[in-house]
Amino acid sequence: MFVKTIIFMFLILFLTFTPLTAQEEPLYINMEFREFYEVNISSVLAKNIGVAGLGYHPTVCVNSTSKELDLTKRTLEVTFNYDGFNPRNLPIFGYEGHFYRNVTFPISFSLADELNNGECDCFQFEIFLVKPGSYWVECVEIVDGKRMVGSGMRIQIIEPYEWENIIKQADLIKAENTSAVASKNTASATKWLARGTFALVFATFALGIITCFVTSKSIKESRIVKTKELHTYEIRKFAESWMRNLTEIKIETPDNTVISTPQPQVYDFEQNLYFLDIKNHTPPDLNILRTWEKFRKLLHEYDKKRYELFKDICKMSVERTGLEYDPNLSLTTNGISEFFVRSIYGQLVTWVQKQEMKYDSYTYFPKNKGGGIVVGHEEIIGSSLFKVSNPELAKKTWGIYEEMMKMNDFDQCSEKIKEILVIEKDLKQYFQDLNSMLNDFSSIPILPGTCKFIKWSVE
């Protein structure tokens, strides 16, 4: 009976503690910072990676990346925990051009993307540690939503003067010890020699203090220069992305109308952290933000003017035909479509702009549809111009359309069209100027000026 019990318990333990499959095995991920060094601060030994306010590049490595593993189901969660408090709500972490004020900051990585589906076993990312103090960094791998074995480390970020004081304190102690030995060896010397020794010790001590002050100031200035270099890099990247986004803003040709009330556009890059900051680092002869604002307002004005012209032509079309404006010809009543107005609009603008017809010929093209006669013309494929109830009304409306396409009695529209053409020309110039300014801005090695981010980094 005892033997059976032992065998039964062994089977339960075997089934309970079955090893993880290859798909569920952790990759044993670890993260390390370059230039680790230990420093004794207030009798606490900590791993220090540098001074506050600079960007650091942790290296994440895995034990192995077997081709059999499905990396698409694996993510890595890296969490930075700041041990201090943040009562002034100042930035603590910087990541991908944005700053964060929470004392805990998690970052999630897709291992399939970062490790190129197993082609490599390491990757790096950049993190800005703005505030001095102690941080706890934890790495946890997640497989199909299941948290696997993790690892952690404690890192220390200090102010430049703290590190400099530590070095100088050691030098002063060494100098004092040397002076004490010299004083002991010369105790039998004369009174003047004793006084000279005292003066030497005092001068050595004073020299150490002065050296500490000067070196600390030099370190701070060096830190400001380094911070400006890093900040320049980030803003230049933003300016380059702005240029790419700018090419996606399309300036429509004047003969292309606007058929609904235009709304001011909101662009993604305007929400970027560095959009307003760019003015703090722009040379006086590069009015980037002012030029952009003029371009943005003029683009909205351009849309408004084209819409107003569309409404004027629509109103005249309704008055001359006696039909309702039915954009998609979806009503059962007689009506003119959006394309009726748009084709006349395009014809008028093209004539004022180029002294030529947009549509040289157009053919009466009726067909029965939905209990009425729908008329289009062959040059606007698939576009119906109007819908009426009988052939006589169809012929009459077509005649009115032909007369309007010949641009008779449209003098009141010509001034608005000329305004639209002037705005289009100005828009193209602003667009060209803005591209040129952003290109010049992106070529500046170190940007001038300062801002709150640089001040936060060095205060």
PDB file of C-alpha atoms in Angstrom, residues 161-430:
ATOM      1  CA  TYR A 161      29.009  68.554  -9.346  1.00  0.00           C
ATOM      2  CA  GLU A 162      28.368  65.507  -7.109  1.00  0.00           C
ATOM      3  CA  TRP A 163      30.679  63.351  -9.194  1.00  0.00           C
ATOM      4  CA  GLU A 164      33.263  66.124  -9.359  1.00  0.00           C
ATOM      5  CA  ASN A 165      33.090  66.699  -5.598  1.00  0.00           C
ATOM      6  CA  ILE A 166      33.691  63.012  -4.953  1.00  0.00           C
ATOM      7  CA  ILE A 167      36.826  63.055  -7.105  1.00  0.00           C
ATOM      8  CA  LYS A 168      38.082  66.315  -5.615  1.00  0.00           C
ATOM      9  CA  GLN A 169      37.338  65.179  -2.063  1.00  0.00           C
ATOM     10  CA  ALA A 170      39.574  62.177  -2.584  1.00  0.00           C
ATOM     11  CA  ASP A 171      42.308  64.425  -3.995  1.00  0.00           C
ATOM     12  CA  LEU A 172      42.063  66.787  -1.003  1.00  0.00           C
ATOM     13  CA  ILE A 173      42.284  63.946   1.496  1.00  0.00           C
ATOM     14  CA  LYS A 174      45.356  62.639  -0.297  1.00  0.00           C
ATOM     15  CA  ALA A 175      46.887  66.126  -0.303  1.00  0.00           C
ATOM     16  CA  GLU A 176      46.158  66.566   3.433  1.00  0.00           C
ATOM     17  CA  ASN A 177      47.693  63.181   4.253  1.00  0.00           C
ATOM     18  CA  THR A 178      50.797  64.095   2.266  1.00  0.00           C
ATOM     19  CA  SER A 179      51.051  67.431   4.068  1.00  0.00           C
ATOM     20  CA  ALA A 180      50.624  65.729   7.467  1.00  0.00           C
ATOM     21  CA  VAL A 181      53.477  63.315   6.716  1.00  0.00           C
ATOM     22  CA  ALA A 182      55.655  66.212   5.580  1.00  0.00           C
ATOM     23  CA  SER A 183      54.839  68.156   8.775  1.00  0.00           C
ATOM     24  CA  LYS A 184      55.732  65.181  10.983  1.00  0.00           C
ATOM     25  CA  ASN A 185      59.088  64.653   9.216  1.00  0.00           C
ATOM     26  CA  THR A 186      59.984  68.323   9.626  1.00  0.00           C
ATOM     27  CA  ALA A 187      58.779  68.772  13.243  1.00  0.00           C
ATOM     28  CA  SER A 188      62.366  69.460  14.357  1.00  0.00           C
ATOM     29  CA  ALA A 189      62.829  72.239  11.815  1.00  0.00           C
ATOM     30  CA  THR A 190      62.795  75.927  12.644  1.00  0.00           C
ATOM     31  CA  LYS A 191      59.731  78.021  13.504  1.00  0.00           C
ATOM     32  CA  TRP A 192      59.826  79.685  10.064  1.00  0.00           C
ATOM     33  CA  LEU A 193      59.942  76.293   8.374  1.00  0.00           C
ATOM     34  CA  ALA A 194      56.921  75.203  10.446  1.00  0.00           C
ATOM     35  CA  ARG A 195      55.063  78.317   9.377  1.00  0.00           C
ATOM     36  CA  GLY A 196      56.042  77.629   5.760  1.00  0.00           C
ATOM     37  CA  THR A 197      54.691  74.105   6.056  1.00  0.00           C
ATOM     38  CA  PHE A 198      51.396  75.439   7.446  1.00  0.00           C
ATOM     39  CA  ALA A 199      51.186  77.927   4.585  1.00  0.00           C
ATOM     40  CA  LEU A 200      51.858  75.123   2.108  1.00  0.00           C
ATOM     41  CA  VAL A 201      49.087  72.990   3.593  1.00  0.00           C
ATOM     42  CA  PHE A 202      46.695  75.936   3.550  1.00  0.00           C
ATOM     43  CA  ALA A 203      47.643  76.807  -0.037  1.00  0.00           C
ATOM     44  CA  THR A 204      47.171  73.179  -1.080  1.00  0.00           C
ATOM     45  CA  PHE A 205      43.719  73.107   0.532  1.00  0.00           C
ATOM     46  CA  ALA A 206      42.753  76.456  -1.035  1.00  0.00           C
ATOM     47  CA  LEU A 207      44.016  75.299  -4.408  1.00  0.00           C
ATOM     48  CA  GLY A 208      41.866  72.176  -4.120  1.00  0.00           C
ATOM     49  CA  ILE A 209      38.763  74.250  -3.356  1.00  0.00           C
ATOM     50  CA  ILE A 210      39.440  76.585  -6.280  1.00  0.00           C
ATOM     51  CA  THR A 211      40.136  73.648  -8.598  1.00  0.00           C
ATOM     52  CA  CYS A 212      36.905  71.971  -7.468  1.00  0.00           C
ATOM     53  CA  PHE A 213      34.917  75.151  -8.197  1.00  0.00           C
ATOM     54  CA  VAL A 214      36.508  75.760 -11.592  1.00  0.00           C
ATOM     55  CA  THR A 215      36.189  72.117 -12.625  1.00  0.00           C
ATOM     56  CA  SER A 216      32.557  71.972 -11.484  1.00  0.00           C
ATOM     57  CA  LYS A 217      31.797  75.055 -13.556  1.00  0.00           C
ATOM     58  CA  SER A 218      33.599  73.519 -16.537  1.00  0.00           C
ATOM     59  CA  ILE A 219      31.611  70.287 -16.153  1.00  0.00           C
ATOM     60  CA  LYS A 220      28.358  72.257 -16.059  1.00  0.00           C
ATOM     61  CA  GLU A 221      29.290  74.173 -19.199  1.00  0.00           C
ATOM     62  CA  SER A 222      30.270  70.926 -20.882  1.00  0.00           C
ATOM     63  CA  ARG A 223      26.926  69.458 -19.868  1.00  0.00           C
ATOM     64  CA  ILE A 224      25.070  72.419 -21.383  1.00  0.00           C
ATOM     65  CA  VAL A 225      26.960  71.910 -24.662  1.00  0.00           C
ATOM     66  CA  LYS A 226      26.160  68.175 -24.637  1.00  0.00           C
ATOM     67  CA  THR A 227      22.501  68.851 -23.847  1.00  0.00           C
ATOM     68  CA  LYS A 228      22.282  71.335 -26.738  1.00  0.00           C
ATOM     69  CA  GLU A 229      23.813  68.763 -29.062  1.00  0.00           C
ATOM     70  CA  LEU A 230      21.220  66.158 -28.076  1.00  0.00           C
ATOM     71  CA  HIS A 231      18.382  68.688 -28.229  1.00  0.00           C
ATOM     72  CA  THR A 232      19.562  69.820 -31.671  1.00  0.00           C
ATOM     73  CA  TYR A 233      19.461  66.208 -32.857  1.00  0.00           C
ATOM     74  CA  GLU A 234      15.859  65.741 -31.655  1.00  0.00           C
ATOM     75  CA  ILE A 235      14.562  69.014 -33.141  1.00  0.00           C
ATOM     76  CA  ARG A 236      16.334  68.375 -36.433  1.00  0.00           C
ATOM     77  CA  LYS A 237      14.602  64.995 -36.645  1.00  0.00           C
ATOM     78  CA  PHE A 238      11.274  66.768 -36.069  1.00  0.00           C
ATOM     79  CA  ALA A 239      12.037  69.365 -38.766  1.00  0.00           C
ATOM     80  CA  GLU A 240      12.857  66.576 -41.228  1.00  0.00           C
ATOM     81  CA  SER A 241       9.591  64.757 -40.436  1.00  0.00           C
ATOM     82  CA  TRP A 242       7.733  68.076 -40.840  1.00  0.00           C
ATOM     83  CA  MET A 243       9.193  68.433 -44.358  1.00  0.00           C
ATOM     84  CA  ARG A 244       7.977  64.920 -45.195  1.00  0.00           C
ATOM     85  CA  ASN A 245       4.484  65.702 -43.882  1.00  0.00           C
ATOM     86  CA  LEU A 246       4.460  68.982 -45.784  1.00  0.00           C
ATOM     87  CA  THR A 247       4.725  67.161 -49.116  1.00  0.00           C
ATOM     88  CA  GLU A 248       1.434  65.399 -48.276  1.00  0.00           C
ATOM     89  CA  ILE A 249      -0.434  68.729 -48.089  1.00  0.00           C
ATOM     90  CA  LYS A 250      -1.936  69.084 -51.549  1.00  0.00           C
ATOM     91  CA  ILE A 251      -2.645  72.510 -53.063  1.00  0.00           C
ATOM     92  CA  GLU A 252      -5.578  71.806 -55.383  1.00  0.00           C
ATOM     93  CA  THR A 253      -5.651  73.405 -58.806  1.00  0.00           C
ATOM     94  CA  PRO A 254      -7.980  76.438 -59.081  1.00  0.00           C
ATOM     95  CA  ASP A 255     -10.383  74.646 -61.439  1.00  0.00           C
ATOM     96  CA  ASN A 256     -11.022  71.985 -58.789  1.00  0.00           C
ATOM     97  CA  THR A 257     -13.879  73.273 -56.659  1.00  0.00           C
ATOM     98  CA  VAL A 258     -14.870  72.779 -53.009  1.00  0.00           C
ATOM     99  CA  ILE A 259     -18.453  71.513 -52.624  1.00  0.00           C
ATOM    100  CA  SER A 260     -18.951  71.806 -48.841  1.00  0.00           C
ATOM    101  CA  THR A 261     -18.098  74.327 -46.125  1.00  0.00           C
ATOM    102  CA  PRO A 262     -14.325  74.005 -45.532  1.00  0.00           C
ATOM    103  CA  GLN A 263     -13.081  73.525 -41.964  1.00  0.00           C
ATOM    104  CA  PRO A 264      -9.649  74.583 -40.640  1.00  0.00           C
ATOM    105  CA  GLN A 265      -7.281  71.623 -40.778  1.00  0.00           C
ATOM    106  CA  VAL A 266      -5.420  70.285 -37.727  1.00  0.00           C
ATOM    107  CA  TYR A 267      -2.123  68.603 -38.576  1.00  0.00           C
ATOM    108  CA  ASP A 268      -0.438  65.889 -36.481  1.00  0.00           C
ATOM    109  CA  PHE A 269       2.970  67.569 -36.418  1.00  0.00           C
ATOM    110  CA  GLU A 270       1.417  70.639 -34.749  1.00  0.00           C
ATOM    111  CA  GLN A 271       0.767  68.463 -31.688  1.00  0.00           C
ATOM    112  CA  ASN A 272       4.418  67.436 -31.432  1.00  0.00           C
ATOM    113  CA  LEU A 273       6.392  68.517 -28.358  1.00  0.00           C
ATOM    114  CA  TYR A 274       8.957  70.347 -30.507  1.00  0.00           C
ATOM    115  CA  PHE A 275       6.527  72.244 -32.771  1.00  0.00           C
ATOM    116  CA  LEU A 276       6.317  75.359 -30.556  1.00  0.00           C
ATOM    117  CA  ASP A 277       9.827  74.828 -29.170  1.00  0.00           C
ATOM    118  CA  ILE A 278      11.311  75.308 -32.633  1.00  0.00           C
ATOM    119  CA  LYS A 279      10.820  79.090 -32.347  1.00  0.00           C
ATOM    120  CA  ASN A 280      13.264  79.147 -29.381  1.00  0.00           C
ATOM    121  CA  HIS A 281      16.059  77.859 -31.637  1.00  0.00           C
ATOM    122  CA  THR A 282      15.269  79.519 -34.971  1.00  0.00           C
ATOM    123  CA  PRO A 283      17.708  82.171 -36.303  1.00  0.00           C
ATOM    124  CA  PRO A 284      16.080  85.600 -36.927  1.00  0.00           C
ATOM    125  CA  ASP A 285      16.160  85.245 -40.721  1.00  0.00           C
ATOM    126  CA  LEU A 286      14.269  81.915 -40.672  1.00  0.00           C
ATOM    127  CA  ASN A 287      10.640  82.754 -39.806  1.00  0.00           C
ATOM    128  CA  ILE A 288       9.501  79.137 -39.896  1.00  0.00           C
ATOM    129  CA  LEU A 289       6.468  79.269 -37.594  1.00  0.00           C
ATOM    130  CA  ARG A 290       5.270  82.624 -38.954  1.00  0.00           C
ATOM    131  CA  THR A 291       5.588  81.374 -42.539  1.00  0.00           C
ATOM    132  CA  TRP A 292       3.728  78.184 -41.658  1.00  0.00           C
ATOM    133  CA  GLU A 293       0.917  80.145 -39.979  1.00  0.00           C
ATOM    134  CA  LYS A 294       0.524  82.378 -43.045  1.00  0.00           C
ATOM    135  CA  PHE A 295       0.521  79.320 -45.329  1.00  0.00           C
ATOM    136  CA  ARG A 296      -2.025  77.519 -43.127  1.00  0.00           C
ATOM    137  CA  LYS A 297      -4.435  80.499 -43.006  1.00  0.00           C
ATOM    138  CA  LEU A 298      -4.069  81.168 -46.728  1.00  0.00           C
ATOM    139  CA  LEU A 299      -4.793  77.510 -47.522  1.00  0.00           C
ATOM    140  CA  HIS A 300      -8.060  77.766 -45.574  1.00  0.00           C
ATOM    141  CA  GLU A 301      -8.874  81.063 -47.338  1.00  0.00           C
ATOM    142  CA  TYR A 302      -8.188  79.355 -50.685  1.00  0.00           C
ATOM    143  CA  ASP A 303     -10.752  76.652 -49.889  1.00  0.00           C
ATOM    144  CA  LYS A 304     -13.297  79.256 -48.720  1.00  0.00           C
ATOM    145  CA  LYS A 305     -12.975  81.339 -51.910  1.00  0.00           C
ATOM    146  CA  ARG A 306     -13.429  78.292 -54.143  1.00  0.00           C
ATOM    147  CA  TYR A 307     -16.466  77.221 -52.119  1.00  0.00           C
ATOM    148  CA  GLU A 308     -17.992  80.702 -52.361  1.00  0.00           C
ATOM    149  CA  LEU A 309     -17.545  80.656 -56.150  1.00  0.00           C
ATOM    150  CA  PHE A 310     -19.168  77.210 -56.274  1.00  0.00           C
ATOM    151  CA  LYS A 311     -22.174  78.543 -54.306  1.00  0.00           C
ATOM    152  CA  ASP A 312     -22.519  81.556 -56.638  1.00  0.00           C
ATOM    153  CA  ILE A 313     -22.536  79.370 -59.747  1.00  0.00           C
ATOM    154  CA  CYS A 314     -24.941  76.938 -58.055  1.00  0.00           C
ATOM    155  CA  LYS A 315     -27.326  79.791 -57.242  1.00  0.00           C
ATOM    156  CA  MET A 316     -27.228  81.088 -60.834  1.00  0.00           C
ATOM    157  CA  SER A 317     -27.766  77.566 -62.179  1.00  0.00           C
ATOM    158  CA  VAL A 318     -30.860  77.081 -60.022  1.00  0.00           C
ATOM    159  CA  GLU A 319     -32.248  80.495 -61.044  1.00  0.00           C
ATOM    160  CA  ARG A 320     -31.696  79.925 -64.778  1.00  0.00           C
ATOM    161  CA  THR A 321     -32.967  76.331 -64.953  1.00  0.00           C
ATOM    162  CA  GLY A 322     -35.771  76.684 -62.411  1.00  0.00           C
ATOM    163  CA  LEU A 323     -34.719  73.312 -60.950  1.00  0.00           C
ATOM    164  CA  GLU A 324     -33.664  72.422 -57.402  1.00  0.00           C
ATOM    165  CA  TYR A 325     -30.057  71.670 -56.466  1.00  0.00           C
ATOM    166  CA  ASP A 326     -30.008  67.919 -55.805  1.00  0.00           C
ATOM    167  CA  PRO A 327     -26.284  66.937 -55.514  1.00  0.00           C
ATOM    168  CA  ASN A 328     -26.707  63.183 -56.109  1.00  0.00           C
ATOM    169  CA  LEU A 329     -30.052  63.322 -57.943  1.00  0.00           C
ATOM    170  CA  SER A 330     -31.535  61.238 -55.159  1.00  0.00           C
ATOM    171  CA  LEU A 331     -34.870  63.096 -54.947  1.00  0.00           C
ATOM    172  CA  THR A 332     -37.950  62.313 -57.035  1.00  0.00           C
ATOM    173  CA  THR A 333     -38.322  65.959 -58.118  1.00  0.00           C
ATOM    174  CA  ASN A 334     -36.581  67.675 -61.019  1.00  0.00           C
ATOM    175  CA  GLY A 335     -33.063  68.809 -60.107  1.00  0.00           C
ATOM    176  CA  ILE A 336     -29.506  69.648 -61.165  1.00  0.00           C
ATOM    177  CA  SER A 337     -26.568  67.662 -59.758  1.00  0.00           C
ATOM    178  CA  GLU A 338     -23.261  68.602 -58.223  1.00  0.00           C
ATOM    179  CA  PHE A 339     -21.574  67.859 -61.584  1.00  0.00           C
ATOM    180  CA  PHE A 340     -23.803  70.390 -63.367  1.00  0.00           C
ATOM    181  CA  VAL A 341     -22.276  73.134 -61.194  1.00  0.00           C
ATOM    182  CA  ARG A 342     -18.735  71.664 -61.096  1.00  0.00           C
ATOM    183  CA  SER A 343     -18.406  71.456 -64.898  1.00  0.00           C
ATOM    184  CA  ILE A 344     -19.460  75.114 -65.321  1.00  0.00           C
ATOM    185  CA  TYR A 345     -17.082  76.080 -62.476  1.00  0.00           C
ATOM    186  CA  GLY A 346     -14.149  74.300 -64.156  1.00  0.00           C
ATOM    187  CA  GLN A 347     -14.970  75.840 -67.542  1.00  0.00           C
ATOM    188  CA  LEU A 348     -15.054  79.378 -66.136  1.00  0.00           C
ATOM    189  CA  VAL A 349     -11.861  79.126 -64.069  1.00  0.00           C
ATOM    190  CA  THR A 350      -9.893  77.510 -66.897  1.00  0.00           C
ATOM    191  CA  TRP A 351     -10.942  80.271 -69.294  1.00  0.00           C
ATOM    192  CA  VAL A 352      -9.960  83.106 -66.919  1.00  0.00           C
ATOM    193  CA  GLN A 353      -6.670  81.372 -66.038  1.00  0.00           C
ATOM    194  CA  LYS A 354      -5.514  80.082 -69.439  1.00  0.00           C
ATOM    195  CA  GLN A 355      -7.863  81.640 -72.013  1.00  0.00           C
ATOM    196  CA  GLU A 356      -8.900  78.177 -73.145  1.00  0.00           C
ATOM    197  CA  MET A 357     -11.848  75.817 -72.690  1.00  0.00           C
ATOM    198  CA  LYS A 358     -11.652  72.932 -70.231  1.00  0.00           C
ATOM    199  CA  TYR A 359     -14.394  71.116 -72.193  1.00  0.00           C
ATOM    200  CA  ASP A 360     -14.170  71.809 -75.939  1.00  0.00           C
ATOM    201  CA  SER A 361     -17.229  69.702 -76.774  1.00  0.00           C
ATOM    202  CA  TYR A 362     -20.043  68.036 -74.909  1.00  0.00           C
ATOM    203  CA  THR A 363     -22.822  65.810 -76.198  1.00  0.00           C
ATOM    204  CA  TYR A 364     -26.432  65.522 -75.090  1.00  0.00           C
ATOM    205  CA  PHE A 365     -26.664  62.087 -73.489  1.00  0.00           C
ATOM    206  CA  PRO A 366     -30.189  61.313 -72.070  1.00  0.00           C
ATOM    207  CA  LYS A 367     -31.340  58.061 -70.512  1.00  0.00           C
ATOM    208  CA  ASN A 368     -34.432  56.902 -68.648  1.00  0.00           C
ATOM    209  CA  LYS A 369     -33.820  56.262 -64.995  1.00  0.00           C
ATOM    210  CA  GLY A 370     -35.926  56.218 -61.835  1.00  0.00           C
ATOM    211  CA  GLY A 371     -39.111  57.456 -63.514  1.00  0.00           C
ATOM    212  CA  GLY A 372     -37.410  60.391 -65.207  1.00  0.00           C
ATOM    213  CA  ILE A 373     -34.838  61.421 -67.784  1.00  0.00           C
ATOM    214  CA  VAL A 374     -31.240  61.726 -66.530  1.00  0.00           C
ATOM    215  CA  VAL A 375     -28.868  63.676 -68.755  1.00  0.00           C
ATOM    216  CA  GLY A 376     -25.098  63.634 -68.755  1.00  0.00           C
ATOM    217  CA  HIS A 377     -22.385  64.413 -71.260  1.00  0.00           C
ATOM    218  CA  GLU A 378     -19.760  62.086 -72.631  1.00  0.00           C
ATOM    219  CA  GLU A 379     -16.655  63.938 -71.415  1.00  0.00           C
ATOM    220  CA  ILE A 380     -17.653  63.579 -67.756  1.00  0.00           C
ATOM    221  CA  ILE A 381     -17.874  59.804 -67.610  1.00  0.00           C
ATOM    222  CA  GLY A 382     -20.407  58.439 -65.133  1.00  0.00           C
ATOM    223  CA  SER A 383     -21.529  61.911 -64.067  1.00  0.00           C
ATOM    224  CA  SER A 384     -25.186  62.879 -64.482  1.00  0.00           C
ATOM    225  CA  LEU A 385     -25.917  66.583 -64.905  1.00  0.00           C
ATOM    226  CA  PHE A 386     -29.642  66.806 -64.207  1.00  0.00           C
ATOM    227  CA  LYS A 387     -32.869  64.826 -63.876  1.00  0.00           C
ATOM    228  CA  VAL A 388     -36.254  65.910 -65.283  1.00  0.00           C
ATOM    229  CA  SER A 389     -39.697  64.409 -65.823  1.00  0.00           C
ATOM    230  CA  ASN A 390     -40.140  64.751 -69.620  1.00  0.00           C
ATOM    231  CA  PRO A 391     -38.138  65.087 -72.867  1.00  0.00           C
ATOM    232  CA  GLU A 392     -39.192  68.695 -73.479  1.00  0.00           C
ATOM    233  CA  LEU A 393     -37.862  69.868 -70.132  1.00  0.00           C
ATOM    234  CA  ALA A 394     -34.715  67.836 -70.728  1.00  0.00           C
ATOM    235  CA  LYS A 395     -34.034  69.645 -74.047  1.00  0.00           C
ATOM    236  CA  LYS A 396     -34.742  73.034 -72.494  1.00  0.00           C
ATOM    237  CA  THR A 397     -32.432  72.412 -69.524  1.00  0.00           C
ATOM    238  CA  TRP A 398     -29.688  71.144 -71.834  1.00  0.00           C
ATOM    239  CA  GLY A 399     -29.905  74.343 -73.854  1.00  0.00           C
ATOM    240  CA  ILE A 400     -29.469  76.431 -70.697  1.00  0.00           C
ATOM    241  CA  TYR A 401     -26.492  74.291 -69.726  1.00  0.00           C
ATOM    242  CA  GLU A 402     -24.882  74.836 -73.147  1.00  0.00           C
ATOM    243  CA  GLU A 403     -25.300  78.595 -72.861  1.00  0.00           C
ATOM    244  CA  MET A 404     -23.745  78.627 -69.385  1.00  0.00           C
ATOM    245  CA  MET A 405     -20.811  76.530 -70.628  1.00  0.00           C
ATOM    246  CA  LYS A 406     -20.193  79.241 -73.255  1.00  0.00           C
ATOM    247  CA  MET A 407     -19.609  81.602 -70.309  1.00  0.00           C
ATOM    248  CA  ASN A 408     -22.232  84.169 -71.250  1.00  0.00           C
ATOM    249  CA  ASP A 409     -23.009  86.795 -68.578  1.00  0.00           C
ATOM    250  CA  PHE A 410     -20.469  85.621 -65.985  1.00  0.00           C
ATOM    251  CA  ASP A 411     -18.609  88.885 -65.527  1.00  0.00           C
ATOM    252  CA  GLN A 412     -19.517  88.989 -61.814  1.00  0.00           C
ATOM    253  CA  CYS A 413     -17.540  85.759 -61.272  1.00  0.00           C
ATOM    254  CA  SER A 414     -14.327  86.861 -62.972  1.00  0.00           C
ATOM    255  CA  GLU A 415     -13.126  88.994 -60.046  1.00  0.00           C
ATOM    256  CA  LYS A 416     -13.523  86.112 -57.592  1.00  0.00           C
ATOM    257  CA  ILE A 417     -11.662  83.807 -59.953  1.00  0.00           C
ATOM    258  CA  LYS A 418      -8.784  86.288 -60.194  1.00  0.00           C
ATOM    259  CA  GLU A 419      -8.607  86.382 -56.366  1.00  0.00           C
ATOM    260  CA  ILE A 420      -8.430  82.583 -56.315  1.00  0.00           C
ATOM    261  CA  LEU A 421      -5.585  82.593 -58.852  1.00  0.00           C
ATOM    262  CA  VAL A 422      -3.603  85.135 -56.806  1.00  0.00           C
ATOM    263  CA  ILE A 423      -4.043  83.066 -53.633  1.00  0.00           C
ATOM    264  CA  GLU A 424      -2.890  79.914 -55.443  1.00  0.00           C
ATOM    265  CA  LYS A 425       0.279  81.689 -56.593  1.00  0.00           C
ATOM    266  CA  ASP A 426       1.010  82.936 -53.049  1.00  0.00           C
ATOM    267  CA  LEU A 427       0.390  79.478 -51.608  1.00  0.00           C
ATOM    268  CA  LYS A 428       2.963  77.911 -53.926  1.00  0.00           C
ATOM    269  CA  GLN A 429       5.504  80.578 -52.926  1.00  0.00           C
ATOM    270  CA  TYR A 430       4.885  80.069 -49.200  1.00  0.00           C
TER     271      TYR A 430
END
